[in-house]
Tab-separated table of C-alpha atoms in Angstrom:
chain	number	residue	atom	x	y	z
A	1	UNK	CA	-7.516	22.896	-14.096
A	2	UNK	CA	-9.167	19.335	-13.892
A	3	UNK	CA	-8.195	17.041	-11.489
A	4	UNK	CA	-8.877	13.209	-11.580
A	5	UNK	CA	-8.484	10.680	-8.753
A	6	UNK	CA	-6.298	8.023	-9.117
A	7	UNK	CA	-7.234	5.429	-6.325
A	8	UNK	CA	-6.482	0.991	-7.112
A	9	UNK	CA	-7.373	0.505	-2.968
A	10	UNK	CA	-9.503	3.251	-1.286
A	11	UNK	CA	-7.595	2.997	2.189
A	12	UNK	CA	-5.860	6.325	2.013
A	13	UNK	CA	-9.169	8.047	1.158
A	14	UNK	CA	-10.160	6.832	4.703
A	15	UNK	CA	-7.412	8.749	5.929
A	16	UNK	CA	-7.940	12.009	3.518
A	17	UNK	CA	-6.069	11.470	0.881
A	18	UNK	CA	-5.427	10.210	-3.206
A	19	UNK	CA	-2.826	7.758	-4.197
A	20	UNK	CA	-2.197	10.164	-7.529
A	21	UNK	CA	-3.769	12.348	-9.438
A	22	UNK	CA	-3.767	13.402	-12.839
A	23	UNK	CA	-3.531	17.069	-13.436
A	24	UNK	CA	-4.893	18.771	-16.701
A	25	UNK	CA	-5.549	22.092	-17.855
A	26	UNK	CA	-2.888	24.136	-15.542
A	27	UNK	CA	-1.566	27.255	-16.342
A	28	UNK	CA	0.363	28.178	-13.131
A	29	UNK	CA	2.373	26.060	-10.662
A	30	UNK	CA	3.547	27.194	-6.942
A	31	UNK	CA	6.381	25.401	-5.328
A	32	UNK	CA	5.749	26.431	-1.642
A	33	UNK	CA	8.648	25.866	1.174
A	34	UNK	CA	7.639	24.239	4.222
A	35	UNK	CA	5.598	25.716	6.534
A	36	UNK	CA	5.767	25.596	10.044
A	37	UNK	CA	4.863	27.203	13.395
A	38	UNK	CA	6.460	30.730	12.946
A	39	UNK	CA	5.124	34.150	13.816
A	40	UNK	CA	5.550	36.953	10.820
A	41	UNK	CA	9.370	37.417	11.989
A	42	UNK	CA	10.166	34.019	11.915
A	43	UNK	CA	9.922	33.117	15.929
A	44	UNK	CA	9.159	29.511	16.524
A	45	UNK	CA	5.232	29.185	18.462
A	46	UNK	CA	3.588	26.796	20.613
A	47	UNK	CA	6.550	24.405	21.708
A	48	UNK	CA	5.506	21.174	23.151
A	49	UNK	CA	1.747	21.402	20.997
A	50	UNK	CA	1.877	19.656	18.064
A	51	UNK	CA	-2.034	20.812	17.735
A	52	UNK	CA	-0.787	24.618	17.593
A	53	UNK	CA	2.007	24.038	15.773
A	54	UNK	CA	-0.252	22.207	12.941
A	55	UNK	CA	-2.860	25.032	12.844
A	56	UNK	CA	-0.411	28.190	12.671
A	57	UNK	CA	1.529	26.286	10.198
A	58	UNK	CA	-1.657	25.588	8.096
A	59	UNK	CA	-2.384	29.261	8.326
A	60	UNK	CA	0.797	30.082	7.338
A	61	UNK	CA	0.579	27.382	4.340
A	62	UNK	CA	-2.915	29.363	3.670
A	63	UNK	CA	-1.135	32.938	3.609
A	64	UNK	CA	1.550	31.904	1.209
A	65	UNK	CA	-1.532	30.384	-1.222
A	66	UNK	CA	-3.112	33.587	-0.727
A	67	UNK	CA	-0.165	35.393	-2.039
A	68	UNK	CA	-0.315	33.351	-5.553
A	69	UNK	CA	-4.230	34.048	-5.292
A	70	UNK	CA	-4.657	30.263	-4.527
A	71	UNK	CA	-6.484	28.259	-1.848
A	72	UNK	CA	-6.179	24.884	-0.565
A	73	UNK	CA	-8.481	24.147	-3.408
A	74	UNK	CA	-5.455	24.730	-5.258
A	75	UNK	CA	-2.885	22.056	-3.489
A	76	UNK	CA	-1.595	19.165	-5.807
A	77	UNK	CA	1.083	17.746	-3.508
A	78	UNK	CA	1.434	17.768	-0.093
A	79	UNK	CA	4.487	16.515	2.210
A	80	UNK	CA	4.151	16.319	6.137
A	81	UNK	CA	7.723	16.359	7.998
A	82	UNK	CA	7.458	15.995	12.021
A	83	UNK	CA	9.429	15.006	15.224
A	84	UNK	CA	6.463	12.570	16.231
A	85	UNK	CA	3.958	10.998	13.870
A	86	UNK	CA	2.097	9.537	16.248
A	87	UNK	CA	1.651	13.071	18.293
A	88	UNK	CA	1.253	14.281	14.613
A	89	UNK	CA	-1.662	11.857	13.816
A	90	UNK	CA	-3.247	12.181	16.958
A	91	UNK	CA	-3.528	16.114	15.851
A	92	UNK	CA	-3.995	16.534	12.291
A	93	UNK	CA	-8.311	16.167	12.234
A	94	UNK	CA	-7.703	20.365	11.936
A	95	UNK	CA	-5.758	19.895	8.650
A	96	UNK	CA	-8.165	17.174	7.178
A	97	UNK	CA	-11.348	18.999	7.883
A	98	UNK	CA	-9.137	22.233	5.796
A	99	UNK	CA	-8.471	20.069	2.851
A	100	UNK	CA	-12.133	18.797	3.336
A	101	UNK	CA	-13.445	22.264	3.366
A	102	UNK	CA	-11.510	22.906	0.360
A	103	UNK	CA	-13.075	19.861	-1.540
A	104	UNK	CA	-9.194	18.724	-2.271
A	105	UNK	CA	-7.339	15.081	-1.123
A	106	UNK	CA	-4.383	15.884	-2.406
A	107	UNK	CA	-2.002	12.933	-2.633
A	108	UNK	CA	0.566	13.255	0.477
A	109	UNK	CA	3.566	12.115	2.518
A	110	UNK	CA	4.090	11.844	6.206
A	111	UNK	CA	7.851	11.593	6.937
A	112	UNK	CA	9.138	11.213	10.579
A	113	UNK	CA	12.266	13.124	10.955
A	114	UNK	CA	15.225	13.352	13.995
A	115	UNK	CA	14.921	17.341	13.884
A	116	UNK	CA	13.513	20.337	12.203
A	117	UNK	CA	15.193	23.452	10.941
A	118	UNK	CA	14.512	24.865	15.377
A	119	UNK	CA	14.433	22.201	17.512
A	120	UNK	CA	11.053	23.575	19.354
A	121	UNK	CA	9.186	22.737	15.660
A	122	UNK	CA	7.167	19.424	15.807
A	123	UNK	CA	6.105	19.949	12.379
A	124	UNK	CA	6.750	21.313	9.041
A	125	UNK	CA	4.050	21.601	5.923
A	126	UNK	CA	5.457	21.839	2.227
A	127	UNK	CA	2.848	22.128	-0.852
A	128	UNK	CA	2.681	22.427	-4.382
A	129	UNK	CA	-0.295	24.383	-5.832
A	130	UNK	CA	-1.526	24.576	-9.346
A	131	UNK	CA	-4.613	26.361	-11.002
């Protein structure tokens, strides 16, 4: 899979990620559900810290990659749905430095919302992943 930036202003590569980008060469495509702070049986974690809440949802984004035998490496599109975006902002240099690590700015959304699908989650992650 090749993957080719797609940037007119560079402001949201400031902020970690790409305005588009063009996609050639895939094979497979994984539509991931969001991903939030949950434990293996599905119990919310860490209410009240948006910080936790970002990181266990990343891991869980990670396990569900793993799964497809993907990585981050492998993300495409990425949506961010939370209760605060401010609190969200404030908290997300854990998720950057990931997609850094992974050599990936894959274009992205942040979406404030009223409520998630508990009302203790702060924040959901939802991917797509293609190799």
């Amino acid at each position: 899979m090749e993957r080719t930036a797609v940037n007119p202003w560079d402001w949201s590569l400031k902020i970690g990620f790409n305005q588009a980008e063009i996609i050639e060469g895939q094979r497979r495509q994984l539509i991931c559900s969001g991903q939030t702070s949950v434990d293996a049986d599905g119990n919310p974690q860490h209410p009240g810290d948006m910080r936790a809440q970002v990181g266990l949802a990343m891991d869980n984004l990670e396990a569900v990659l793993a799964g497809a035998d993907m990585t981050l490496a492998n993300v495409v599109r990425f949506n961010v749905y939370t209760t605060d975006v401010d609190e969200f902002l404030a908290s997300a240099d854990d998720l950057d430095a990931r997609f850094r690590a992974a050599g990936v700015r894959p274009p992205s959304t942040l979406l404030g919302v009223t409520r998630l699908a508990f009302p203790e989650l702060m924040v959901e992650l939802e991917a797509t992943a293609a190799d």
